[in-house]
Coordinates of C-alpha atoms and ligand atoms in Angstrom, one line a residue:
X500 CA 257.3 126.8 14.5
X501 CA 261.0 126.0 14.3
X502 CA 263.7 128.5 13.7
X503 CA 267.4 128.5 13.1
X504 CA 269.4 131.2 14.8
X505 CA 272.9 132.0 13.5
X506 CA 275.4 134.5 15.0
X507 CA 277.6 135.4 12.0
X508 CA 280.7 137.5 11.4
X509 CA 283.3 135.0 12.6
X510 CA 285.5 132.9 10.1
X511 CA 284.5 129.3 10.2
X512 CA 287.0 126.6 10.8
X513 CA 286.6 122.8 11.1
X514 CA 285.8 119.6 9.3
X515 CA 282.5 117.9 8.3
X516 CA 281.6 114.6 6.7
X517 CA 279.1 114.9 3.9
X518 CA 275.7 113.1 4.0
X519 CA 274.4 110.7 1.4
X520 CA 273.0 112.3 -1.7
X521 CA 269.2 113.1 -1.7
X522 CA 269.1 113.1 -5.5
X523 CA 270.7 109.6 -5.6
X524 CA 268.7 107.9 -2.8
X525 CA 265.3 108.9 -4.2
X526 CA 265.6 107.1 -7.5
X527 CA 267.5 104.2 -5.8
X528 CA 264.5 103.7 -3.5
X529 CA 262.2 103.8 -6.5
X530 CA 264.4 101.1 -8.2
X531 CA 264.0 98.7 -5.2
X532 CA 260.4 98.2 -6.4
X533 CA 261.8 96.3 -9.3
X534 CA 263.5 93.7 -7.2
X535 CA 261.8 90.3 -6.5
X536 CA 263.7 90.1 -3.3
X537 CA 265.2 92.4 -0.6
X538 CA 267.4 95.4 -1.2
X539 CA 269.7 97.2 1.4
X540 CA 270.7 100.8 0.9
X541 CA 273.4 102.2 3.2
X542 CA 274.4 105.8 3.9
X543 CA 270.7 106.9 3.4
X544 CA 270.4 110.5 4.6
X545 CA 267.6 111.3 7.2
X546 CA 265.4 113.6 5.1
X547 CA 261.7 114.2 4.9
X548 CA 261.9 113.5 1.1
X549 CA 263.3 110.0 2.0
X550 CA 260.5 109.5 4.6
X551 CA 257.9 110.3 1.9
X552 CA 259.6 107.9 -0.5
X553 CA 259.5 105.2 2.1
X554 CA 255.8 106.0 2.7
X555 CA 255.2 105.5 -1.1
X556 CA 257.0 102.1 -1.1
X557 CA 254.9 101.0 1.9
X558 CA 251.7 102.2 0.2
X559 CA 252.6 100.0 -2.7
X560 CA 252.9 96.9 -0.4
X561 CA 256.6 96.8 0.1
X562 CA 258.0 96.1 3.6
X563 CA 260.5 98.8 4.5
X564 CA 262.7 99.0 7.6
X565 CA 265.0 101.8 8.6
X566 CA 267.9 101.3 11.1
X567 CA 270.0 104.4 11.3
X568 CA 271.4 105.1 7.8
X569 CA 270.4 101.6 6.5
X570 CA 267.1 101.2 4.7
X571 CA 265.9 97.7 3.9
X572 CA 263.2 97.2 1.3
X573 CA 261.4 93.8 0.7
X574 CA 259.5 94.2 -2.6
X575 CA 258.8 90.5 -3.1
X576 CA 255.0 91.0 -3.1
X577 CA 253.9 94.6 -4.0
X578 CA 250.1 95.0 -4.0
X579 CA 249.4 98.5 -5.3
X580 CA 249.9 100.6 -8.4
X581 CA 248.6 103.9 -7.2
X582 CA 250.3 106.8 -5.5
X583 CA 247.8 108.9 -3.5
X584 CA 247.4 112.6 -4.2
X585 CA 248.7 113.6 -0.7
X586 CA 251.8 111.6 -1.2
X587 CA 252.4 113.0 -4.7
X588 CA 251.8 116.5 -3.4
X589 CA 254.5 116.0 -0.7
X590 CA 257.1 115.5 -3.3
X591 CA 257.0 116.1 -7.1
X592 CA 260.0 113.9 -7.7
X593 CA 257.7 111.0 -6.9
X594 CA 257.1 111.0 -10.6
X595 CA 260.2 108.8 -10.9
X596 CA 258.0 106.0 -9.5
X597 CA 255.9 106.0 -12.7
X598 CA 258.3 103.7 -14.6
X599 CA 259.0 101.2 -11.9
X600 CA 255.3 100.8 -10.9
X601 CA 254.3 100.4 -14.5
X602 CA 257.1 98.0 -15.2
X603 CA 256.4 95.9 -12.1
X604 CA 252.6 96.0 -11.9
X605 CA 251.6 96.6 -15.5
X606 CA 249.7 99.7 -14.5
X607 CA 250.5 103.0 -12.6
X608 CA 248.2 105.7 -11.5
X609 CA 249.7 108.9 -10.0
X610 CA 248.3 112.4 -9.6
X611 CA 249.9 115.1 -11.7
X612 CA 253.0 116.3 -9.7
X613 CA 252.3 119.9 -10.6
X614 CA 254.6 122.8 -10.2
X615 CA 256.7 123.7 -7.2
X616 CA 258.6 126.7 -5.8
X617 CA 261.0 126.6 -8.8
X618 CA 258.2 127.2 -11.3
X619 CA 256.4 124.8 -13.6
X620 CA 257.7 121.3 -13.5
X621 CA 256.5 119.6 -16.7
X622 CA 256.8 115.9 -17.1
X623 CA 256.2 115.7 -20.9
X624 CA 259.6 114.0 -21.4
X625 CA 258.7 111.3 -18.8
X626 CA 255.4 110.6 -20.6
X627 CA 256.8 110.6 -24.1
X628 CA 259.6 108.2 -23.0
X629 CA 257.1 105.7 -21.5
X630 CA 254.9 106.0 -24.6
X631 CA 257.9 105.2 -26.8
X632 CA 258.2 101.9 -24.8
X633 CA 254.5 101.2 -25.5
X634 CA 252.8 102.5 -22.4
X635 CA 249.3 103.9 -22.9
X636 CA 249.0 107.0 -20.8
X637 CA 245.8 109.0 -20.2
X638 CA 245.8 112.3 -18.4
X639 CA 242.4 112.9 -16.7
X640 CA 241.4 115.3 -13.9
X641 CA 244.9 115.8 -12.8
X642 CA 245.7 112.1 -12.7
X643 CA 248.0 110.1 -15.0
X644 CA 246.8 106.5 -15.7
X645 CA 249.4 104.4 -17.4
X646 CA 249.2 100.8 -18.4
X647 CA 250.5 98.2 -20.9
X648 CA 253.4 95.9 -21.2
X649 CA 256.6 97.6 -22.3
X650 CA 258.8 96.9 -25.4
X651 CA 262.3 98.2 -25.8
X652 CA 262.7 101.1 -28.2
X653 CA 264.7 104.2 -29.1
X654 CA 264.1 107.2 -26.8
X655 CA 265.4 110.7 -27.6
X656 CA 265.1 113.3 -24.8
X657 CA 264.9 116.9 -26.1
X658 CA 266.3 118.0 -22.8
X659 CA 268.8 115.9 -20.8
X660 CA 266.2 115.7 -17.9
X661 CA 267.5 113.9 -14.8
X662 CA 264.1 112.6 -13.8
X663 CA 263.1 111.5 -17.3
X664 CA 266.4 109.7 -17.7
X665 CA 265.8 107.8 -14.5
X666 CA 262.2 107.0 -15.4
X667 CA 263.3 105.7 -18.8
X668 CA 266.0 103.5 -17.3
X669 CA 263.6 102.2 -14.6
X670 CA 261.0 101.2 -17.1
X671 CA 263.3 100.0 -19.9
X672 CA 264.8 97.3 -17.6
X673 CA 261.2 95.9 -17.4
X674 CA 260.6 96.1 -21.2
X675 CA 261.0 93.1 -23.6
X676 CA 264.0 93.8 -25.7
X677 CA 266.7 96.5 -25.7
X678 CA 266.3 100.2 -25.3
X679 CA 268.7 103.0 -26.4
X680 CA 268.3 106.4 -24.6
X681 CA 269.7 109.4 -26.4
X682 CA 270.5 112.8 -24.8
X683 CA 270.4 111.2 -21.4
X684 CA 271.3 113.2 -18.3
X685 CA 274.9 112.7 -17.3
X686 CA 274.6 113.5 -13.5
X687 CA 276.4 111.3 -11.0
X688 CA 273.0 110.1 -9.8
X689 CA 272.5 108.4 -13.2
X690 CA 275.8 106.5 -12.9
X691 CA 274.8 105.4 -9.4
X692 CA 271.3 104.3 -10.5
X693 CA 273.0 102.3 -13.3
X694 CA 275.3 100.5 -10.9
X695 CA 272.5 99.7 -8.6
X696 CA 270.3 98.3 -11.4
X697 CA 273.2 96.2 -12.6
X698 CA 273.8 94.9 -9.1
X699 CA 270.1 93.8 -9.2
X700 CA 270.9 91.8 -12.4
X701 CA 270.1 94.3 -15.0
X702 CA 272.4 95.2 -17.9
X703 CA 272.6 99.0 -18.3
X704 CA 275.6 100.7 -20.0
X705 CA 276.6 104.2 -20.8
X706 CA 275.5 105.9 -17.5
X707 CA 277.2 109.2 -17.2
X708 CA 277.3 109.7 -21.0
X709 CA 274.6 111.0 -23.3
X710 CA 273.7 107.5 -24.6
X711 CA 272.5 104.8 -22.2
X712 CA 271.6 101.3 -23.4
X713 CA 269.4 99.0 -21.4
X714 CA 268.8 95.3 -21.9
X715 CA 265.2 94.6 -20.9
X716 CA 263.5 91.6 -19.4
X717 CA 266.2 90.3 -17.2
X718 CA 265.1 89.0 -13.7
X719 CA 266.0 91.5 -11.0
X720 CA 266.9 90.2 -7.6
X721 CA 267.8 91.9 -4.3
X722 CA 271.1 94.0 -4.0
X723 CA 273.0 96.1 -1.6
X724 CA 274.3 99.6 -2.3
X725 CA 276.0 102.5 -0.4
X726 CA 274.6 105.9 -1.4
X727 CA 277.3 108.3 -2.7
X728 CA 278.0 111.7 -1.2
X729 CA 275.7 114.7 -1.7
X730 CA 277.5 117.1 -4.0
X731 CA 275.1 119.9 -3.5
X732 CA 275.4 119.7 0.3
X733 CA 279.1 119.8 -0.2
X734 CA 278.8 122.9 -2.4
X735 CA 276.7 124.5 0.3
X736 CA 279.3 124.0 3.0
X737 CA 282.1 125.2 0.7
X738 CA 280.1 128.3 0.1
X739 CA 279.6 128.8 3.9
X740 CA 283.4 128.5 4.5
X741 CA 283.9 131.0 1.6
X742 CA 281.2 133.4 2.9
X743 CA 282.8 133.5 6.4
X744 CA 286.4 134.0 5.2
X745 CA 287.3 130.8 7.0
X746 CA 289.0 127.6 6.2
X747 CA 287.9 124.0 6.6
X748 CA 287.6 120.5 5.2
X749 CA 284.8 118.4 3.8
X750 CA 285.3 114.6 4.0
X751 CA 283.6 111.7 2.2
X752 CA 283.2 113.8 -1.0
X753 CA 284.1 113.2 -4.7
X754 CA 285.9 116.4 -5.6
X755 CA 285.4 115.6 -9.3
X756 CA 281.7 116.2 -8.9
X757 CA 282.4 119.7 -7.5
X758 CA 284.8 121.1 -10.1
X759 CA 282.5 123.7 -11.6
X760 CA 281.6 125.0 -8.1
X761 CA 285.2 125.0 -6.9
X762 CA 286.3 126.8 -10.1
X763 CA 284.0 129.7 -9.2
X764 CA 285.1 129.8 -5.6
X765 CA 288.7 129.7 -6.7
X766 CA 288.2 132.6 -9.1
X767 CA 286.6 134.4 -6.2
X768 CA 289.9 134.2 -4.3
X769 CA 289.6 130.9 -2.4
X770 CA 292.5 128.4 -2.2
X771 CA 291.1 124.9 -2.7
X772 CA 292.9 121.5 -2.4
X773 CA 291.3 118.1 -3.2
X774 CA 292.3 114.7 -2.0
X775 CA 290.9 111.2 -2.6
X776 CA 287.7 111.8 -0.7
X777 CA 288.1 115.3 0.7
X778 CA 288.1 118.9 -0.3
X779 CA 289.8 121.7 1.7
X780 CA 289.1 125.4 1.2
X781 CA 290.6 128.5 2.6
X782 CA 289.0 131.9 1.9
X783 CA 290.3 135.4 2.0
X784 CA 288.6 137.9 4.4
X785 CA 286.8 139.3 1.3
X786 CA 286.0 137.4 -1.9
X787 CA 286.3 138.8 -5.4
X788 CA 283.5 138.8 -8.0
X789 CA 283.7 136.0 -10.5
X790 CA 283.0 135.6 -14.2
X791 CA 279.3 134.9 -15.1
X792 CA 277.9 131.8 -13.5
X793 CA 275.6 130.0 -16.0
X794 CA 273.7 126.9 -14.7
X795 CA 273.6 123.9 -17.1
X796 CA 273.0 120.2 -17.1
X797 CA 275.9 118.2 -15.6
X798 CA 278.9 118.5 -16.0
X799 CA 278.0 122.2 -16.2
X800 CA 277.4 124.4 -13.1
X801 CA 274.6 122.8 -11.1
X802 CA 271.4 124.8 -10.8
X803 CA 271.1 123.4 -7.2
X804 CA 274.3 125.3 -6.3
X805 CA 273.3 128.6 -7.7
X806 CA 271.6 130.0 -4.6
X807 CA 274.4 129.0 -2.1
X808 CA 277.2 130.3 -4.3
X809 CA 275.3 133.5 -4.9
X810 CA 275.0 133.9 -1.1
X811 CA 278.7 133.6 -0.7
X812 CA 279.4 136.2 -3.4
X813 CA 277.0 138.8 -2.0
X814 CA 280.0 140.3 -0.2
X815 CA 282.5 139.8 -3.0
X816 CA 284.5 142.8 -4.1
X817 CA 283.0 143.4 -7.5
X818 CA 280.0 142.1 -9.5
X819 CA 279.0 138.6 -10.4
X820 CA 276.3 137.8 -13.0
X821 CA 274.3 134.6 -12.6
X822 CA 272.3 133.1 -15.5
X823 CA 269.7 130.5 -14.3
X824 CA 269.0 128.4 -17.4
X825 CA 267.3 125.4 -15.8
X826 CA 264.3 126.7 -14.0
X827 CA 262.1 129.7 -14.5
X828 CA 261.7 130.8 -10.9
X829 CA 264.8 130.0 -9.0
X830 CA 265.7 133.4 -7.6
X831 CA 263.2 133.5 -4.7
X832 CA 266.0 133.6 -2.2
X833 CA 267.1 137.0 -3.7
X834 CA 264.5 139.0 -1.8
X835 CA 265.6 137.4 1.5
X836 CA 269.3 138.1 0.8
X837 CA 268.4 141.7 0.0
X838 CA 266.8 141.9 3.5
X839 CA 270.3 141.0 4.8
X840 CA 271.8 143.9 2.9
X841 CA 272.7 142.2 -0.4
X842 CA 272.6 144.3 -3.6
X843 CA 271.1 142.0 -6.2
X844 CA 269.0 142.8 -9.3
X845 CA 267.0 140.2 -11.2
X846 CA 266.0 140.5 -14.8
X847 CA 264.3 137.3 -16.0
X848 CA 266.9 134.5 -15.8
X849 CA 269.8 136.9 -15.0
X850 CA 270.7 138.0 -11.5
X851 CA 273.4 140.7 -11.1
X852 CA 275.1 140.5 -7.7
X853 CA 276.9 143.7 -6.8
X854 CA 279.2 142.9 -3.9
X855 CA 278.7 144.9 -0.7
X856 CA 281.1 145.3 2.2
X857 CA 279.0 143.5 4.7
X858 CA 275.7 141.8 5.2
X859 CA 273.7 142.1 8.4
X860 CA 271.6 139.6 10.3
X861 CA 267.8 139.7 9.7
X862 CA 264.6 137.7 10.1
X863 CA 264.4 135.7 6.8
X864 CA 262.3 132.8 5.5
X865 CA 263.3 129.8 3.4
X866 CA 261.3 129.8 0.1
X867 CA 262.6 126.5 -1.2
X868 CA 265.2 123.9 -0.4
X869 CA 268.4 125.4 -1.8
X870 CA 267.2 129.0 -1.3
X871 CA 266.8 128.2 2.4
X872 CA 270.4 126.8 2.6
X873 CA 271.6 129.9 0.9
X874 CA 270.2 132.0 3.8
X875 CA 272.4 130.0 6.2
X876 CA 275.4 130.6 4.0
X877 CA 274.8 134.3 4.0
X878 CA 274.1 134.3 7.7
X879 CA 277.5 132.8 8.7
X880 CA 279.1 135.7 6.8
X881 CA 276.8 138.4 8.1
X882 CA 277.3 140.7 11.1
X883 CA 274.9 139.9 13.9
X884 CA 272.1 137.5 14.3
X885 CA 269.9 135.9 11.6
X886 CA 266.8 133.9 12.3
X887 CA 265.6 131.5 9.5
X888 CA 262.1 130.2 9.3
X889 CA 260.4 127.9 6.8
X890 CA 262.7 125.0 7.9
X891 CA 260.5 122.3 6.3
X892 CA 262.1 123.3 3.0
X893 CA 265.6 122.8 4.4
X894 CA 264.7 119.5 6.1
X895 CA 263.9 118.0 2.7
X896 CA 267.5 118.0 1.7
X897 CA 269.8 118.6 4.7
X898 CA 269.8 115.9 7.4
X899 CA 271.9 117.9 9.9
X900 CA 272.5 121.5 8.7
X901 CA 273.0 122.8 12.3
X902 CA 275.3 120.1 13.4
X903 CA 277.3 120.2 10.2
X904 CA 277.8 124.0 10.3
X905 CA 278.6 123.8 14.0
X906 CA 281.2 121.2 13.1
X907 CA 282.7 124.0 10.9
X908 CA 282.7 126.4 13.8
X909 CA 279.4 128.2 13.2
X910 CA 277.4 129.7 16.1
X911 CA 274.1 128.1 15.1
X912 CA 271.2 126.7 17.0
X913 CA 267.8 125.3 16.1
X914 CA 264.8 126.2 18.3
X915 CA 261.8 124.1 17.9
X916 CA 259.0 126.2 19.5
X917 CA 255.7 124.5 20.2
X918 CA 253.3 126.5 18.0
X919 CA 253.5 125.8 14.2
Ligands
EPZ1897 C1 266.4 116.9 -10.7 O1 265.1 117.4 -10.8 C2 266.8 117.2 -9.2 N1 265.9 116.6 -8.3 C3 266.7 118.8 -9.0 O2 267.2 119.0 -7.7 C4 267.7 119.4 -10.0 O3 267.6 120.8 -9.8 C5 267.3 119.0 -11.4 O4 267.3 117.6 -11.5 C6 268.3 119.6 -12.4 O5 269.6 119.1 -12.1 C7 266.0 115.3 -8.0 O6 266.9 114.6 -8.5 C8 265.0 114.7 -7.1 P1 265.1 117.9 -14.8 P2 264.3 117.0 -12.2 O7 264.0 117.0 -15.3 O8 264.6 115.7 -12.6 C9 262.6 120.5 -17.8 C10 267.1 119.9 -5.5 O9 267.2 121.0 -5.1 N2 261.7 119.4 -18.0 O10 266.5 117.6 -15.0 O11 262.9 117.4 -11.9 C11 262.4 121.1 -16.4 O12 261.3 122.0 -16.3 C12 266.3 119.6 -6.7 O13 267.7 118.9 -5.0 C13 260.8 119.4 -19.0 O14 260.6 120.4 -19.7 O15 264.9 118.1 -13.2 C14 263.7 121.8 -16.2 O16 263.7 123.1 -16.8 C15 265.6 120.8 -7.3 N3 260.0 118.3 -19.2 C16 264.7 121.0 -17.0 O17 264.0 120.1 -17.8 C17 260.2 117.1 -18.4 O18 259.4 116.1 -18.7 C18 265.6 120.1 -16.1 O19 264.7 119.4 -15.3 C19 261.1 117.1 -17.4 C20 261.9 118.2 -17.2

């Protein structure tokens, strides 16, 4: 079993470059299936979710090579249209392959992605979007069987779902005719997917707004793209600097994608300055409580940053209320933070964080990706030693948590013991 050991209680200080965005690279890799040639993605983070996505592309007959942070995908002759159950179970976001497999192969069979540690993860919006474009989809024994040639249409999403927006875009480029997508997600990942599809020869407009238009049926060729920075990893490290009462700089980031997170940390007493591609934060020895933090679709406060910002505010002077509006079970990190001395009470989607003077080190376990990162944030600001297990969750989204936090001055080490 692997464990991360952190000696907390000392202000962090340093600089770190932010990795490529997990939530960008996954749909970008799915999009490479639509190319009749070879695509090159640069600044791909080394994550288990990326490994699993590459496994899916290979299982579909694509040739995929990885050289450092460069992934090359030759999808000139895909052979399959099914994603196996084990591969689907590894990563529920594989559902974003539904559109591209159907669009490229005329048929797609995946097992139902099922829930995960954040609660139920329905895909009704994905299914209704594909049906609007003419796909016939049957759900039988936990499998989704989709087939049919696609025709452009008008899709209205009842929720600005990131994944459903991506699936709709990835199938609409293969449809005959134009598609209009209403109430689309506006996350930066959508803008990035749009620019990659356009580099492949598609004609997608409106990415980043609620209305995206897609011209279907254009031939899609190979393209190159550099993956943008991971805004949630950036939010994690800003929270760690804040939790430790330190100061430091993140480079390779787009500060505009972090504005709702930096607003909360500023209100909590941090001084924050942003430049072209960096953000600098200096924290007081003790943070203040902030106004209620309500998670919302972009450009609102990101649900993925809820846990890490909460971890920083556990020692704030005063109370901060969190309202998690996006997922029904996204407070599983609270029990672990309480083991470190935090005073947090959860009532449904509300968590009330009463700031305590100090947190203390403890043995804690990551319950999900961002909940695990939150434990590291709390640990750098806690007195004494914290040991974190359940690292497979963290490895899904952080390519070098230990090295990055060490770069910010944390006393952190990863011990890979032999027994699982
Ligand atoms: C993406 O998940 C991200 N994952 C999540 O990040 C992120 O938390 C989420 O968007 C919200 O920002 C990736 O990009 C790989 P949604 P996704 O569809 O697309 C409901 C992380 O930590 N919904 O925008 O699955 C859903 O239940 C991960 O990096 C339906 O009801 O999220 C949720 O309440 C965690 N029906 C809300 O919409 C559907 O068909 C938003 O989900 C689809 C979604």
